mmCIF file of C-alpha atoms in Angstrom:
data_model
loop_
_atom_site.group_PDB
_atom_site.id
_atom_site.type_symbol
_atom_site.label_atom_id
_atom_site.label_comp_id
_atom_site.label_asym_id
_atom_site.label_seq_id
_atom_site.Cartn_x
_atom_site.Cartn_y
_atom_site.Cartn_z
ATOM 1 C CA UNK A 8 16.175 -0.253 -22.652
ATOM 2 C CA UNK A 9 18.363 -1.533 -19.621
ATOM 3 C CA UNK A 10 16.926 -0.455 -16.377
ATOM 4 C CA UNK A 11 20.114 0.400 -13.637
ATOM 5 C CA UNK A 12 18.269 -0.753 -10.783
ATOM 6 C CA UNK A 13 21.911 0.037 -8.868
ATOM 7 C CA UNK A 14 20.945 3.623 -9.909
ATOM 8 C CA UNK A 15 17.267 3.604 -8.664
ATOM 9 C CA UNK A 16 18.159 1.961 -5.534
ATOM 10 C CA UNK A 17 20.960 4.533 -4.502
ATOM 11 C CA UNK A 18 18.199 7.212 -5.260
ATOM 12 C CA UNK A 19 15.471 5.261 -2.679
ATOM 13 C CA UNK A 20 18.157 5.394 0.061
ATOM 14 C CA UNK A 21 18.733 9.073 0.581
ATOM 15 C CA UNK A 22 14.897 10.055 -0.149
ATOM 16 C CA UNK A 23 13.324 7.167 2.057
ATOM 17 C CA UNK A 24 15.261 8.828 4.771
ATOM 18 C CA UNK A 25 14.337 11.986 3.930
ATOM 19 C CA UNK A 26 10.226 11.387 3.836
ATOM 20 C CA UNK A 27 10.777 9.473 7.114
ATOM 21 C CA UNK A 28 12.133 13.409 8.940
ATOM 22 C CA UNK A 29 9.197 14.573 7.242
ATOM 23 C CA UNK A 30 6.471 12.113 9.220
ATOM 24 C CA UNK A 31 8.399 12.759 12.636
ATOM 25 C CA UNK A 32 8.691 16.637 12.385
ATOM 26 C CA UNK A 33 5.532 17.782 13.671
ATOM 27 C CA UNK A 34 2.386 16.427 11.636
ATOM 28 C CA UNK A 35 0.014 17.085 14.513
ATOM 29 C CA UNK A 36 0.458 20.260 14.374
ATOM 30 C CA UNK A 37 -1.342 20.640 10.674
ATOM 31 C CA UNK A 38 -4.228 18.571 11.717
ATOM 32 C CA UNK A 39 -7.442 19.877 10.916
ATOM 33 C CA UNK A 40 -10.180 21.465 13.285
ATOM 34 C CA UNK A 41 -11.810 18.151 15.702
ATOM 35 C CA UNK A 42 -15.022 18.576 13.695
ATOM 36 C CA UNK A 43 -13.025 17.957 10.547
ATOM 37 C CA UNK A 44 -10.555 15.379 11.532
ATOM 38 C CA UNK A 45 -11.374 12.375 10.575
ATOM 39 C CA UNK A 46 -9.996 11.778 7.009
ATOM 40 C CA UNK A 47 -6.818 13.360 8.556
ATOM 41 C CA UNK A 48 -6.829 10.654 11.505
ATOM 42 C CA UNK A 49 -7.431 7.885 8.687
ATOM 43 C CA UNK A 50 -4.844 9.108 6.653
ATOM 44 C CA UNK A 51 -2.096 9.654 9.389
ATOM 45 C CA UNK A 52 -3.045 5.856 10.229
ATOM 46 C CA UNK A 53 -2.465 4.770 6.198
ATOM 47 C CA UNK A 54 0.664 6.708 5.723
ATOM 48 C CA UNK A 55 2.073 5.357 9.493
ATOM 49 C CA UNK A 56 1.397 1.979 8.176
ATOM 50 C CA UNK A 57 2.477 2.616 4.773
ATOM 51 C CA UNK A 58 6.034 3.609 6.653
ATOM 52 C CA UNK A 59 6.609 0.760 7.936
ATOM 53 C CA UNK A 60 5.645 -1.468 4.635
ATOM 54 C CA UNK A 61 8.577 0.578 2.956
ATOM 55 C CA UNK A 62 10.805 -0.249 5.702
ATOM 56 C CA UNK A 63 9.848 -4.013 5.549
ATOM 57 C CA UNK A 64 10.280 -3.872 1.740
ATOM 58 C CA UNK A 65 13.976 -2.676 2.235
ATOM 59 C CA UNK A 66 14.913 -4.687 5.005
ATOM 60 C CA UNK A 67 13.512 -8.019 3.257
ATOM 61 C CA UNK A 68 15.405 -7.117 0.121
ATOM 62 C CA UNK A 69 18.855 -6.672 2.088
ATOM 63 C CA UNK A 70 17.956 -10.344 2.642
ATOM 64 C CA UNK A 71 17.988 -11.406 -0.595
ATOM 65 C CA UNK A 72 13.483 -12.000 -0.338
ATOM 66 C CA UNK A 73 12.610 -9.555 -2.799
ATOM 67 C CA UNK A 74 10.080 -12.003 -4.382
ATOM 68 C CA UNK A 75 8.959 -12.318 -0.744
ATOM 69 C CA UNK A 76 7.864 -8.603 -0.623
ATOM 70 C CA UNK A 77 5.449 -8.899 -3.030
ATOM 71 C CA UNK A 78 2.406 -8.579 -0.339
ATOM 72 C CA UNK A 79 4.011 -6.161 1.194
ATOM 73 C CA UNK A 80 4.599 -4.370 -2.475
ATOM 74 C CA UNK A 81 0.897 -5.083 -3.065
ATOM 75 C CA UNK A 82 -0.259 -3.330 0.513
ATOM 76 C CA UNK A 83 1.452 -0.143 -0.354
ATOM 77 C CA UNK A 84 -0.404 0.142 -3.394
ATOM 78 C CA UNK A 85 -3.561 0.156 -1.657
ATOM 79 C CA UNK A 86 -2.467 2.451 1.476
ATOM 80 C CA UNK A 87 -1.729 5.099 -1.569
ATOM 81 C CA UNK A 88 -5.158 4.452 -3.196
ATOM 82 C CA UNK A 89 -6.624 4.770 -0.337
ATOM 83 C CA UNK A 90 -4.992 7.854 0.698
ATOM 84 C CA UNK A 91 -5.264 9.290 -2.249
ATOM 85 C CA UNK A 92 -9.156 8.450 -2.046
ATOM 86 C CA UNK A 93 -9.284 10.060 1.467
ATOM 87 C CA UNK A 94 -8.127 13.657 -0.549
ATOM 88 C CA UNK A 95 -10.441 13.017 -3.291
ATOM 89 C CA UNK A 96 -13.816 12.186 -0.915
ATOM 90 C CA UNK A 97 -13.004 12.998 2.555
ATOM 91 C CA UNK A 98 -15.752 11.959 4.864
ATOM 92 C CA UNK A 99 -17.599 10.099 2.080
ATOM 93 C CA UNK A 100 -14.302 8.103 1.524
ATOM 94 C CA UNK A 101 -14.360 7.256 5.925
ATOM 95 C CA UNK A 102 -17.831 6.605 5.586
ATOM 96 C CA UNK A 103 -17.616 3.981 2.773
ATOM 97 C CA UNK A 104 -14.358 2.519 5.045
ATOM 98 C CA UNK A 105 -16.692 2.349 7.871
ATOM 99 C CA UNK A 106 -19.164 0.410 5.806
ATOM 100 C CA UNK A 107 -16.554 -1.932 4.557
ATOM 101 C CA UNK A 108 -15.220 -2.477 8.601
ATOM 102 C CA UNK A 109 -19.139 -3.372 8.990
ATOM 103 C CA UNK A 110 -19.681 -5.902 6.096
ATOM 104 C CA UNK A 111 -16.417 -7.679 7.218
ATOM 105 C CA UNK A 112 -16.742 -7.487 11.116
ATOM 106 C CA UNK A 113 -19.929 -9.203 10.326
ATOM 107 C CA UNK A 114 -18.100 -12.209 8.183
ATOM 108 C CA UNK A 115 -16.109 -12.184 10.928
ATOM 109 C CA UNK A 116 -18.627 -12.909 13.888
ATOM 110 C CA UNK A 117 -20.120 -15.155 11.575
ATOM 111 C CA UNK A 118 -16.659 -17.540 11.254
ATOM 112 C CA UNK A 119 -16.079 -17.357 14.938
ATOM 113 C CA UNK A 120 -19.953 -18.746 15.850
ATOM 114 C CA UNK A 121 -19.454 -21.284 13.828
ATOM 115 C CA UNK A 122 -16.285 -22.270 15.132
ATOM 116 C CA UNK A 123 -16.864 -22.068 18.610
ATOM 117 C CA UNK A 124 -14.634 -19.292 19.033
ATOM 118 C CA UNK A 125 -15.613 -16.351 21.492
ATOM 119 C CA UNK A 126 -14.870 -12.829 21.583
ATOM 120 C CA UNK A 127 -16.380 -9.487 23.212
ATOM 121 C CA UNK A 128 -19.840 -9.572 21.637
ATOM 122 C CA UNK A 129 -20.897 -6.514 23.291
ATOM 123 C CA UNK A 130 -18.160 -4.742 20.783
ATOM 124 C CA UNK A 131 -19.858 -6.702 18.025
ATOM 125 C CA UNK A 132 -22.837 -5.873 18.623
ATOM 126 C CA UNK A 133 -21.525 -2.154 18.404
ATOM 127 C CA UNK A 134 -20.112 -2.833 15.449
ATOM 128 C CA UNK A 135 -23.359 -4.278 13.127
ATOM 129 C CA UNK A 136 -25.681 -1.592 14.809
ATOM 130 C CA UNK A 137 -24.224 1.325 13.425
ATOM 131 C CA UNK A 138 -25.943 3.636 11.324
ATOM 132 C CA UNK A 139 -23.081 4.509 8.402
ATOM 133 C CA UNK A 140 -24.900 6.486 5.601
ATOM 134 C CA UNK A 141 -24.225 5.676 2.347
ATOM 135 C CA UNK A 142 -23.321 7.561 -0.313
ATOM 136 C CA UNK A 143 -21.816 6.606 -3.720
ATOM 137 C CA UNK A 144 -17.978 6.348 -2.950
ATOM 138 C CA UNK A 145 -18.802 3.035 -1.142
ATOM 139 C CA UNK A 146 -18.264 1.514 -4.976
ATOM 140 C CA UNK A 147 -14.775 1.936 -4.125
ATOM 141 C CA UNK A 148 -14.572 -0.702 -1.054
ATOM 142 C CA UNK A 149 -14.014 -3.128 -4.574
ATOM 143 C CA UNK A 150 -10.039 -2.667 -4.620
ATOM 144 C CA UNK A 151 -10.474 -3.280 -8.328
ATOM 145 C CA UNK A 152 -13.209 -0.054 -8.608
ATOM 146 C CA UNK A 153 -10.490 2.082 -6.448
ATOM 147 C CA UNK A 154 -7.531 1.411 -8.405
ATOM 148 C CA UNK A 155 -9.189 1.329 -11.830
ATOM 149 C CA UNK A 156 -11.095 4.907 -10.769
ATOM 150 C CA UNK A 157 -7.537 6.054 -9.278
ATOM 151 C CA UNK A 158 -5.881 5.361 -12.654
ATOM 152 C CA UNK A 159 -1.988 6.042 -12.405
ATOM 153 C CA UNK A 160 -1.089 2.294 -13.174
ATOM 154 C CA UNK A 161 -2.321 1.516 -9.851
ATOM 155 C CA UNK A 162 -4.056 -1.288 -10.931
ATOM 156 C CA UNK A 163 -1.851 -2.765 -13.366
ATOM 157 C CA UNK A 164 0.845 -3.034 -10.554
ATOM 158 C CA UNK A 165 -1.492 -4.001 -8.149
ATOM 159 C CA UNK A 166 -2.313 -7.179 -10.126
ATOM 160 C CA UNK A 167 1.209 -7.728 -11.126
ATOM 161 C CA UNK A 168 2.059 -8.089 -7.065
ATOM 162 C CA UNK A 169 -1.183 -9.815 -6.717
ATOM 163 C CA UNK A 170 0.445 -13.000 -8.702
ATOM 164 C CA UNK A 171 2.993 -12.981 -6.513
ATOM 165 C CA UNK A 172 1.364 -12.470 -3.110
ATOM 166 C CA UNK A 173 -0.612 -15.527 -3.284
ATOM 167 C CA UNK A 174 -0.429 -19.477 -4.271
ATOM 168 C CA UNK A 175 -0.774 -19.216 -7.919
ATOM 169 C CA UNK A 176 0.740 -20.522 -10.964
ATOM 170 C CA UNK A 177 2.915 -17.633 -11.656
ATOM 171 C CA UNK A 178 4.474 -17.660 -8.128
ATOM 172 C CA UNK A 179 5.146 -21.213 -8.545
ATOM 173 C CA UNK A 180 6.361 -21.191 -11.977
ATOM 174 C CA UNK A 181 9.827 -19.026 -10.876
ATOM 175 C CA UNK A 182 10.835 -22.053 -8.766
ATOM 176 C CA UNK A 183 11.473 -24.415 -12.059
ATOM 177 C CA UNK A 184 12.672 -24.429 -15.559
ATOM 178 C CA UNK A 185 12.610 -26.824 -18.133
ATOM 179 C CA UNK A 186 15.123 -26.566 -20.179
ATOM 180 C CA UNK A 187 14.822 -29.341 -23.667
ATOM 181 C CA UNK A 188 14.379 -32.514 -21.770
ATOM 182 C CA UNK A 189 16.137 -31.079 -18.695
ATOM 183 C CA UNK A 190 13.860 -30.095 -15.629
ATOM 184 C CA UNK A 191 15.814 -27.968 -13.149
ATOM 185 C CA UNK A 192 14.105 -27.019 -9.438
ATOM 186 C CA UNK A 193 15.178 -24.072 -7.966
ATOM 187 C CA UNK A 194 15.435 -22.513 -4.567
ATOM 188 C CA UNK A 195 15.866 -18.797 -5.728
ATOM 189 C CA UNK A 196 13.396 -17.690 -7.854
ATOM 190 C CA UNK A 197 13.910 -16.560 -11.589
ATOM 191 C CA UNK A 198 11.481 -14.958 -14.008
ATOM 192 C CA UNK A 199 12.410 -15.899 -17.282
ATOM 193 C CA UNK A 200 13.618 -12.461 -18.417
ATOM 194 C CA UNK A 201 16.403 -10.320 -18.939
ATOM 195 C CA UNK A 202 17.439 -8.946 -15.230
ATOM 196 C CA UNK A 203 15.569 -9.216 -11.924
ATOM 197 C CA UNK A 204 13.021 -6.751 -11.508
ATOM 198 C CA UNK A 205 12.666 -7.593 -7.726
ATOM 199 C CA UNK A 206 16.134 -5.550 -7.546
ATOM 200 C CA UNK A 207 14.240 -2.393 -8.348
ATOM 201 C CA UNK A 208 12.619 -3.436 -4.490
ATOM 202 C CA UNK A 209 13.510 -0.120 -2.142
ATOM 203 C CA UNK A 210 13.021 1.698 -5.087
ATOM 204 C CA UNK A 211 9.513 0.347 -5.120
ATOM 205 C CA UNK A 212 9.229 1.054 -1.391
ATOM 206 C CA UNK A 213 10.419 4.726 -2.096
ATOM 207 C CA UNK A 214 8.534 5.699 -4.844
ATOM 208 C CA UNK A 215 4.827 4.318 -3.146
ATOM 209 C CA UNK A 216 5.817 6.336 0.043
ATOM 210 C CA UNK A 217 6.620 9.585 -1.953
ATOM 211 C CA UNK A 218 2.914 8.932 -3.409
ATOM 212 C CA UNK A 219 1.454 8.239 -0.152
ATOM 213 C CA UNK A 220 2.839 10.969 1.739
ATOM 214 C CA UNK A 221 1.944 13.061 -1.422
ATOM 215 C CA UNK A 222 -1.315 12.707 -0.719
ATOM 216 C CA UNK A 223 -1.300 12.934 2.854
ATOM 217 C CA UNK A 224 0.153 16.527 2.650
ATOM 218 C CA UNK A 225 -3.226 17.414 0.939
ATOM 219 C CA UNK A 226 -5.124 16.143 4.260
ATOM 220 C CA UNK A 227 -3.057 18.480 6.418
ATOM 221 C CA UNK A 228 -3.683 22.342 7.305
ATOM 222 C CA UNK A 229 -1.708 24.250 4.267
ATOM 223 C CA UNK A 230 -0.283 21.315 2.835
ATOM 224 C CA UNK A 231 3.382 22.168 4.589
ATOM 225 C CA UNK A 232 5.442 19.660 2.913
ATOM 226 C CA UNK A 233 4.890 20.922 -0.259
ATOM 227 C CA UNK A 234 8.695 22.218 -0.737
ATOM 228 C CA UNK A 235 10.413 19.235 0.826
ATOM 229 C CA UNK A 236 8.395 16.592 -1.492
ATOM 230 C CA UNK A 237 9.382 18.929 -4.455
ATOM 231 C CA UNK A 238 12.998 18.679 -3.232
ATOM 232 C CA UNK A 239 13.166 14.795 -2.442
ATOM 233 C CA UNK A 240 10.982 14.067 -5.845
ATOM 234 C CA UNK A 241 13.279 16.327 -8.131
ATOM 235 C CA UNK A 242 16.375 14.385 -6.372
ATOM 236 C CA UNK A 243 14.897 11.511 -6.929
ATOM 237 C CA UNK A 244 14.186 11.654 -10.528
ATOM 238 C CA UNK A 245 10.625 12.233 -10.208
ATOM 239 C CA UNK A 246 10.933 16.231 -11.446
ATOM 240 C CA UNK A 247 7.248 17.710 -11.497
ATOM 241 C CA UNK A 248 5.442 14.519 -9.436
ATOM 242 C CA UNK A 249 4.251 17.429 -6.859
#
């Protein structure tokens, strides 16, 4: 079957813009009691974030770097898993983030001693002597554990971008062909397949955000953009996602 990515990309356009009037109309006022706040303040800061990876996504593939988007791709799936964790565990889900800020702050101080570098150790010190309980969810600081718990394809796409985002084989590989005895280097990438599926880009970007913010909605005070996500998904092609 022929994917249109023409079609899927006219679809992101219209429904990117309408899940960005959704994040500026208001969100503070759904957020949760102070006492219960904090996967909401975590979440606001995933989906913000996960915003602007959209917009980079689409603005890169205008440019003709749709290959190039792959990290960017690849840190959108994670802002949904991890939103999507935040509904499923809440505080557990903050705590085990905290934990994970701890263990890497600490790899962290450790680089910069022994390079000489300085920084504010009182703020370190802050850092390592917290007390963060721990409770089973912290399993899910392994990206892997997440996605694979997540399910959804998260994963698999997740490791698809992952060949992409760094120096590996497969990222190399779409810069040459050999063709017989014919070697041909290349300055555009190609994939050896029918089509380029890096033209399905703002689609990409669209269809991680309506995810993201799907989520998000269930961190909120009565979950107010229920109707709107139903609209933009339905419009979209994504009929019964919410």
């Amino acid at each position: 079957m022929t994917v249109d990515f023409a079609e899927l990309n006219r679809r992101a356009v219209p429904g990117l813009e309408a899940l960005t009037e959704l994040l500026v109309g208001g969100v503070a006022d759904h957020a949760p009691t102070s006492e219960d706040s904090r996967p909401f303040q975590v979440g606001w800061g995933m989906v913000a974030a996960l915003h602007r990876q959209a917009a980079a996504v689409v603005v890169m593939h205008s440019q003709g770097l749709g290959h190039e988007a792959a990290p960017n791709r690849r840190l959108m799936i994670e802002y949904v898993a991890h939103l999507q964790w935040l509904v499923r565990d809440g505080e557990d889900a903050v705590d085990s983030m905290n934990k994970a800020h701890q263990y890497k702050q600490g790899g962290l101080r450790k680089a910069a001693d022994d390079g000489g570098y300085q920084y504010d150790a009182e703020a370190a010190d802050a850092v390592r002597d917290a007390v963060i309980p721990s409770n089973p969810a912290n399993t899910y600081n392994n990206t892997s554990n997440l996605l694979g718990g997540l399910g959804g394809g998260l994963l698999q796409s997740w490791l698809a971008e992952t060949q992409l985002s760094h120096a590996t084989l497969v990222a190399a590989g779409a810069f040459y062909r050999e063709t017989g005895e014919r070697l041909e280097l290349l300055l555009t990438p190609v994939y050896g397949i029918e089509g380029d599926p890096m033209e399905a880009s703002p689609y990409v970007a669209f269809f991680f955000m309506f995810f993201g913010m799907i989520a998000f909605n269930e961190l909120m005070v009565g979950a107010p953009w229920t109707d709107a996500l139903k609209a933009i998904g339905d419009a979209a092609g994504l009929a019964g996602a919410v």
